[in-house]
mmCIF file of C-alpha atoms in Angstrom:
data_model
loop_
_atom_site.group_PDB
_atom_site.id
_atom_site.type_symbol
_atom_site.label_atom_id
_atom_site.label_comp_id
_atom_site.label_asym_id
_atom_site.label_seq_id
_atom_site.Cartn_x
_atom_site.Cartn_y
_atom_site.Cartn_z
ATOM 1 C CA UNK A 1 -88.428 -120.409 -151.410
ATOM 2 C CA UNK A 2 -86.092 -122.679 -153.669
ATOM 3 C CA UNK A 3 -82.548 -124.327 -151.817
ATOM 4 C CA UNK A 4 -79.927 -125.323 -153.005
ATOM 5 C CA UNK A 5 -78.344 -128.439 -150.906
ATOM 6 C CA UNK A 6 -74.016 -129.437 -151.716
ATOM 7 C CA UNK A 7 -73.391 -131.496 -149.132
ATOM 8 C CA UNK A 8 -71.826 -135.613 -150.077
ATOM 9 C CA UNK A 9 -73.177 -137.480 -147.494
ATOM 10 C CA UNK A 10 -75.549 -139.279 -148.295
ATOM 11 C CA UNK A 11 -78.785 -139.846 -145.442
ATOM 12 C CA UNK A 12 -77.624 -135.995 -144.190
ATOM 13 C CA UNK A 13 -78.814 -135.136 -147.935
ATOM 14 C CA UNK A 14 -81.782 -137.234 -147.982
ATOM 15 C CA UNK A 15 -82.338 -136.446 -144.836
ATOM 16 C CA UNK A 16 -82.339 -132.885 -144.972
ATOM 17 C CA UNK A 17 -84.058 -131.685 -148.547
ATOM 18 C CA UNK A 18 -86.614 -135.088 -147.389
ATOM 19 C CA UNK A 19 -87.330 -132.134 -144.418
ATOM 20 C CA UNK A 20 -86.997 -128.830 -146.513
ATOM 21 C CA UNK A 21 -89.235 -130.061 -148.976
ATOM 22 C CA UNK A 22 -92.187 -131.012 -146.502
ATOM 23 C CA UNK A 23 -91.720 -127.538 -145.073
ATOM 24 C CA UNK A 24 -92.432 -125.821 -148.650
ATOM 25 C CA UNK A 25 -88.772 -125.614 -150.024
ATOM 26 C CA UNK A 26 -87.912 -126.516 -153.300
ATOM 27 C CA UNK A 27 -84.800 -128.097 -152.926
ATOM 28 C CA UNK A 28 -81.749 -128.785 -155.703
ATOM 29 C CA UNK A 29 -79.756 -131.340 -153.981
ATOM 30 C CA UNK A 30 -76.089 -132.538 -155.524
ATOM 31 C CA UNK A 31 -72.992 -134.627 -154.261
ATOM 32 C CA UNK A 32 -69.554 -133.022 -155.186
ATOM 33 C CA UNK A 33 -67.760 -129.846 -156.451
ATOM 34 C CA UNK A 34 -67.649 -129.322 -159.386
ATOM 35 C CA UNK A 35 -71.060 -129.425 -159.859
ATOM 36 C CA UNK A 36 -72.357 -127.795 -156.919
ATOM 37 C CA UNK A 37 -70.607 -124.703 -158.654
ATOM 38 C CA UNK A 38 -72.771 -125.029 -161.669
ATOM 39 C CA UNK A 39 -75.782 -124.498 -159.500
ATOM 40 C CA UNK A 40 -74.322 -122.590 -157.552
ATOM 41 C CA UNK A 41 -74.016 -120.046 -160.724
ATOM 42 C CA UNK A 42 -77.769 -119.574 -161.211
ATOM 43 C CA UNK A 43 -80.369 -116.636 -159.559
ATOM 44 C CA UNK A 44 -82.817 -118.512 -158.650
ATOM 45 C CA UNK A 45 -81.892 -119.851 -155.874
ATOM 46 C CA UNK A 46 -82.980 -118.125 -152.608
ATOM 47 C CA UNK A 47 -80.579 -120.207 -150.067
ATOM 48 C CA UNK A 48 -77.669 -122.328 -150.905
ATOM 49 C CA UNK A 49 -76.307 -124.756 -148.070
ATOM 50 C CA UNK A 50 -72.544 -126.386 -149.387
ATOM 51 C CA UNK A 51 -71.008 -128.646 -147.038
ATOM 52 C CA UNK A 52 -67.193 -127.454 -146.795
ATOM 53 C CA UNK A 53 -65.507 -131.063 -147.261
ATOM 54 C CA UNK A 54 -67.201 -131.713 -150.852
ATOM 55 C CA UNK A 55 -65.203 -134.120 -153.995
ATOM 56 C CA UNK A 56 -64.251 -132.993 -157.046
ATOM 57 C CA UNK A 57 -61.428 -129.783 -157.581
ATOM 58 C CA UNK A 58 -63.533 -127.791 -155.198
ATOM 59 C CA UNK A 59 -64.253 -127.259 -151.423
ATOM 60 C CA UNK A 60 -67.422 -124.932 -150.653
ATOM 61 C CA UNK A 61 -65.288 -122.594 -150.012
ATOM 62 C CA UNK A 62 -64.630 -122.363 -152.927
ATOM 63 C CA UNK A 63 -68.046 -122.822 -154.662
ATOM 64 C CA UNK A 64 -68.744 -119.711 -152.246
ATOM 65 C CA UNK A 65 -66.300 -117.406 -153.496
ATOM 66 C CA UNK A 66 -67.117 -118.079 -157.448
ATOM 67 C CA UNK A 67 -69.927 -117.457 -156.969
ATOM 68 C CA UNK A 68 -69.782 -114.282 -154.746
ATOM 69 C CA UNK A 69 -67.302 -113.461 -158.035
ATOM 70 C CA UNK A 70 -69.561 -114.133 -160.492
ATOM 71 C CA UNK A 71 -72.699 -111.855 -158.687
ATOM 72 C CA UNK A 72 -74.887 -114.563 -156.443
ATOM 73 C CA UNK A 73 -76.621 -112.328 -153.952
ATOM 74 C CA UNK A 74 -78.493 -115.882 -152.376
ATOM 75 C CA UNK A 75 -77.624 -115.961 -148.123
ATOM 76 C CA UNK A 76 -74.789 -118.983 -148.136
ATOM 77 C CA UNK A 77 -75.045 -121.439 -145.536
ATOM 78 C CA UNK A 78 -72.049 -122.928 -144.819
ATOM 79 C CA UNK A 79 -72.243 -127.490 -143.011
ATOM 80 C CA UNK A 80 -69.172 -128.639 -141.992
ATOM 81 C CA UNK A 81 -68.036 -130.577 -138.900
ATOM 82 C CA UNK A 82 -64.516 -128.263 -138.408
ATOM 83 C CA UNK A 83 -65.952 -125.719 -136.237
ATOM 84 C CA UNK A 84 -62.433 -124.395 -134.559
ATOM 85 C CA UNK A 85 -63.085 -119.557 -134.504
ATOM 86 C CA UNK A 86 -60.779 -120.107 -137.726
ATOM 87 C CA UNK A 87 -62.157 -121.991 -140.119
ATOM 88 C CA UNK A 88 -65.417 -120.047 -138.907
ATOM 89 C CA UNK A 89 -63.394 -116.513 -139.904
ATOM 90 C CA UNK A 90 -62.078 -117.699 -142.557
ATOM 91 C CA UNK A 91 -65.888 -119.562 -143.724
ATOM 92 C CA UNK A 92 -67.370 -116.095 -143.507
ATOM 93 C CA UNK A 93 -64.557 -114.288 -145.483
ATOM 94 C CA UNK A 94 -65.441 -116.796 -148.257
ATOM 95 C CA UNK A 95 -68.699 -114.657 -149.370
ATOM 96 C CA UNK A 96 -70.585 -117.219 -146.481
ATOM 97 C CA UNK A 97 -73.131 -116.366 -144.303
ATOM 98 C CA UNK A 98 -73.499 -118.163 -141.759
ATOM 99 C CA UNK A 99 -71.163 -120.886 -140.390
ATOM 100 C CA UNK A 100 -73.525 -124.297 -138.852
ATOM 101 C CA UNK A 101 -71.003 -126.964 -137.138
ATOM 102 C CA UNK A 102 -72.173 -131.109 -137.922
ATOM 103 C CA UNK A 103 -73.968 -132.567 -136.258
ATOM 104 C CA UNK A 104 -77.034 -130.155 -136.373
ATOM 105 C CA UNK A 105 -80.363 -130.426 -135.305
ATOM 106 C CA UNK A 106 -82.989 -129.633 -138.284
ATOM 107 C CA UNK A 107 -84.544 -127.966 -136.209
ATOM 108 C CA UNK A 108 -81.276 -125.276 -135.355
ATOM 109 C CA UNK A 109 -80.710 -125.439 -139.758
ATOM 110 C CA UNK A 110 -85.242 -124.582 -140.485
ATOM 111 C CA UNK A 111 -84.385 -121.873 -138.365
ATOM 112 C CA UNK A 112 -80.610 -120.295 -139.320
ATOM 113 C CA UNK A 113 -81.957 -120.636 -143.174
ATOM 114 C CA UNK A 114 -85.144 -118.251 -142.650
ATOM 115 C CA UNK A 115 -82.355 -115.849 -140.638
ATOM 116 C CA UNK A 116 -81.377 -115.629 -143.875
ATOM 117 C CA UNK A 117 -84.284 -114.852 -145.590
ATOM 118 C CA UNK A 118 -84.621 -112.429 -143.218
ATOM 119 C CA UNK A 119 -82.080 -110.096 -144.441
ATOM 120 C CA UNK A 120 -82.751 -107.251 -146.936
ATOM 121 C CA UNK A 121 -83.989 -106.884 -149.014
ATOM 122 C CA UNK A 122 -86.482 -107.582 -145.748
ATOM 123 C CA UNK A 123 -84.098 -106.292 -142.873
ATOM 124 C CA UNK A 124 -85.324 -107.870 -138.897
ATOM 125 C CA UNK A 125 -89.183 -108.881 -140.409
ATOM 126 C CA UNK A 126 -90.208 -111.317 -138.820
ATOM 127 C CA UNK A 127 -94.683 -111.319 -140.464
ATOM 128 C CA UNK A 128 -94.376 -110.305 -143.715
ATOM 129 C CA UNK A 129 -97.160 -107.892 -144.025
ATOM 130 C CA UNK A 130 -98.932 -105.661 -147.672
ATOM 131 C CA UNK A 131 -102.335 -104.395 -147.524
ATOM 132 C CA UNK A 132 -104.309 -106.858 -144.260
ATOM 133 C CA UNK A 133 -102.335 -110.010 -145.393
ATOM 134 C CA UNK A 134 -100.272 -110.757 -143.528
ATOM 135 C CA UNK A 135 -97.809 -114.141 -143.185
ATOM 136 C CA UNK A 136 -95.673 -115.668 -140.582
ATOM 137 C CA UNK A 137 -92.522 -117.814 -142.139
ATOM 138 C CA UNK A 138 -91.732 -119.171 -138.705
ATOM 139 C CA UNK A 139 -95.165 -120.298 -137.179
ATOM 140 C CA UNK A 140 -96.808 -121.694 -141.330
ATOM 141 C CA UNK A 141 -99.361 -118.755 -140.576
ATOM 142 C CA UNK A 142 -100.521 -116.527 -143.344
ATOM 143 C CA UNK A 143 -104.257 -113.774 -141.845
ATOM 144 C CA UNK A 144 -106.417 -111.375 -144.141
ATOM 145 C CA UNK A 145 -108.019 -108.851 -142.355
ATOM 146 C CA UNK A 146 -107.265 -110.880 -138.406
ATOM 147 C CA UNK A 147 -108.672 -113.986 -140.509
ATOM 148 C CA UNK A 148 -106.347 -117.595 -140.236
ATOM 149 C CA UNK A 149 -106.524 -118.888 -143.559
ATOM 150 C CA UNK A 150 -105.208 -122.137 -143.968
ATOM 151 C CA UNK A 151 -102.905 -123.030 -146.440
ATOM 152 C CA UNK A 152 -101.625 -126.093 -148.163
ATOM 153 C CA UNK A 153 -97.153 -126.261 -147.509
ATOM 154 C CA UNK A 154 -96.788 -125.286 -151.462
ATOM 155 C CA UNK A 155 -99.432 -122.630 -151.277
ATOM 156 C CA UNK A 156 -97.618 -120.965 -148.377
ATOM 157 C CA UNK A 157 -94.420 -120.944 -150.635
ATOM 158 C CA UNK A 158 -96.329 -119.383 -153.587
ATOM 159 C CA UNK A 159 -97.715 -116.388 -150.796
ATOM 160 C CA UNK A 160 -94.841 -115.951 -149.557
ATOM 161 C CA UNK A 161 -92.750 -115.534 -152.671
ATOM 162 C CA UNK A 162 -95.503 -113.284 -153.519
ATOM 163 C CA UNK A 163 -94.947 -111.388 -150.850
ATOM 164 C CA UNK A 164 -91.162 -111.673 -151.055
ATOM 165 C CA UNK A 165 -91.270 -109.815 -154.576
ATOM 166 C CA UNK A 166 -94.327 -107.474 -153.682
ATOM 167 C CA UNK A 167 -96.069 -105.589 -156.895
ATOM 168 C CA UNK A 168 -93.451 -107.133 -159.367
ATOM 169 C CA UNK A 169 -94.812 -109.736 -162.517
ATOM 170 C CA UNK A 170 -94.115 -112.650 -161.820
ATOM 171 C CA UNK A 171 -93.691 -115.414 -165.395
ATOM 172 C CA UNK A 172 -95.074 -119.082 -164.780
ATOM 173 C CA UNK A 173 -91.341 -120.207 -166.145
ATOM 174 C CA UNK A 174 -89.959 -117.720 -162.412
ATOM 175 C CA UNK A 175 -92.684 -119.184 -160.325
ATOM 176 C CA UNK A 176 -91.961 -123.168 -161.576
ATOM 177 C CA UNK A 177 -88.084 -122.289 -160.809
ATOM 178 C CA UNK A 178 -88.518 -121.130 -157.357
ATOM 179 C CA UNK A 179 -91.099 -123.853 -155.622
ATOM 180 C CA UNK A 180 -90.569 -126.307 -157.333
ATOM 181 C CA UNK A 181 -86.985 -128.393 -157.786
ATOM 182 C CA UNK A 182 -85.337 -128.996 -161.422
ATOM 183 C CA UNK A 183 -86.121 -132.732 -160.948
ATOM 184 C CA UNK A 184 -90.709 -132.425 -160.605
ATOM 185 C CA UNK A 185 -92.704 -132.236 -163.627
ATOM 186 C CA UNK A 186 -94.137 -129.378 -163.617
ATOM 187 C CA UNK A 187 -97.001 -127.790 -166.779
ATOM 188 C CA UNK A 188 -97.286 -124.162 -167.042
ATOM 189 C CA UNK A 189 -101.457 -125.269 -166.243
ATOM 190 C CA UNK A 190 -99.833 -125.998 -162.635
ATOM 191 C CA UNK A 191 -99.217 -122.820 -161.902
ATOM 192 C CA UNK A 192 -102.880 -121.919 -162.754
ATOM 193 C CA UNK A 193 -104.133 -124.225 -161.120
ATOM 194 C CA UNK A 194 -101.959 -123.364 -157.344
ATOM 195 C CA UNK A 195 -103.228 -119.214 -158.317
ATOM 196 C CA UNK A 196 -106.313 -120.590 -158.421
ATOM 197 C CA UNK A 197 -105.838 -122.995 -155.447
ATOM 198 C CA UNK A 198 -104.858 -119.046 -153.636
ATOM 199 C CA UNK A 199 -107.496 -117.168 -154.799
ATOM 200 C CA UNK A 200 -110.581 -119.495 -153.714
ATOM 201 C CA UNK A 201 -108.569 -118.803 -150.297
ATOM 202 C CA UNK A 202 -107.579 -114.852 -149.908
ATOM 203 C CA UNK A 203 -110.000 -113.302 -152.336
ATOM 204 C CA UNK A 204 -113.395 -115.058 -151.894
ATOM 205 C CA UNK A 205 -113.802 -115.036 -149.443
ATOM 206 C CA UNK A 206 -113.488 -111.316 -148.783
ATOM 207 C CA UNK A 207 -115.439 -110.227 -151.021
ATOM 208 C CA UNK A 208 -115.584 -106.958 -149.467
ATOM 209 C CA UNK A 209 -111.830 -106.198 -150.347
ATOM 210 C CA UNK A 210 -110.083 -105.998 -153.857
ATOM 211 C CA UNK A 211 -108.536 -109.092 -154.698
ATOM 212 C CA UNK A 212 -105.384 -109.374 -154.324
ATOM 213 C CA UNK A 213 -104.006 -111.760 -157.343
ATOM 214 C CA UNK A 214 -103.934 -110.114 -160.990
ATOM 215 C CA UNK A 215 -103.341 -111.539 -163.869
ATOM 216 C CA UNK A 216 -100.646 -109.223 -166.446
ATOM 217 C CA UNK A 217 -102.105 -110.883 -169.409
ATOM 218 C CA UNK A 218 -99.175 -111.973 -171.767
ATOM 219 C CA UNK A 219 -96.903 -111.921 -168.423
ATOM 220 C CA UNK A 220 -97.842 -113.726 -165.080
ATOM 221 C CA UNK A 221 -99.246 -113.058 -161.569
ATOM 222 C CA UNK A 222 -98.479 -109.993 -159.790
ATOM 223 C CA UNK A 223 -99.477 -110.077 -155.190
ATOM 224 C CA UNK A 224 -101.511 -105.744 -155.931
ATOM 225 C CA UNK A 225 -104.444 -104.294 -154.403
#
């Protein structure tokens, strides 16, 4: 999953970015409102986290309003030190989906992100399921036919992306944009390598069952039974 973080406090930004990357998220972090808006208009983000008070001509609520007006559908989480009811109402009315008051625990931030990701198109679903494959985003657990499968954080992120877009063809470029942050140097064959890793763990050990990760020649890959 790909996350945009717009936060001007260096220590908070660095800690959140590092923590989320360790959880398997790809994170782009910027520090001012104007740059934040230019990033927030990108439809490739799965979650957008906005600090309310930002340097520049725009604050977090401005970004949320303008991004929504331009058609951004990703869930938006506002971070702020202002925690009154009126502040929260204003934040939600700006187009944000959730509001987290500073100081906050990292575990709560992760739980809020996971809750936002469980909203439509997969409402109220804690565990993702496809065919005999299950993935629990909150516990970082994967099973096929009831058998546990151990994945690296990047493999887990890739599989989660496939499961959230089952039966859809995903190009290499789309996969790179969602699974790696923009600072990473990722070649198209890197995607092939990670597809190979997933196949070796999801398909090869289950030779009596259909392969789930399909190559669509000339286009990309899809999760399909």
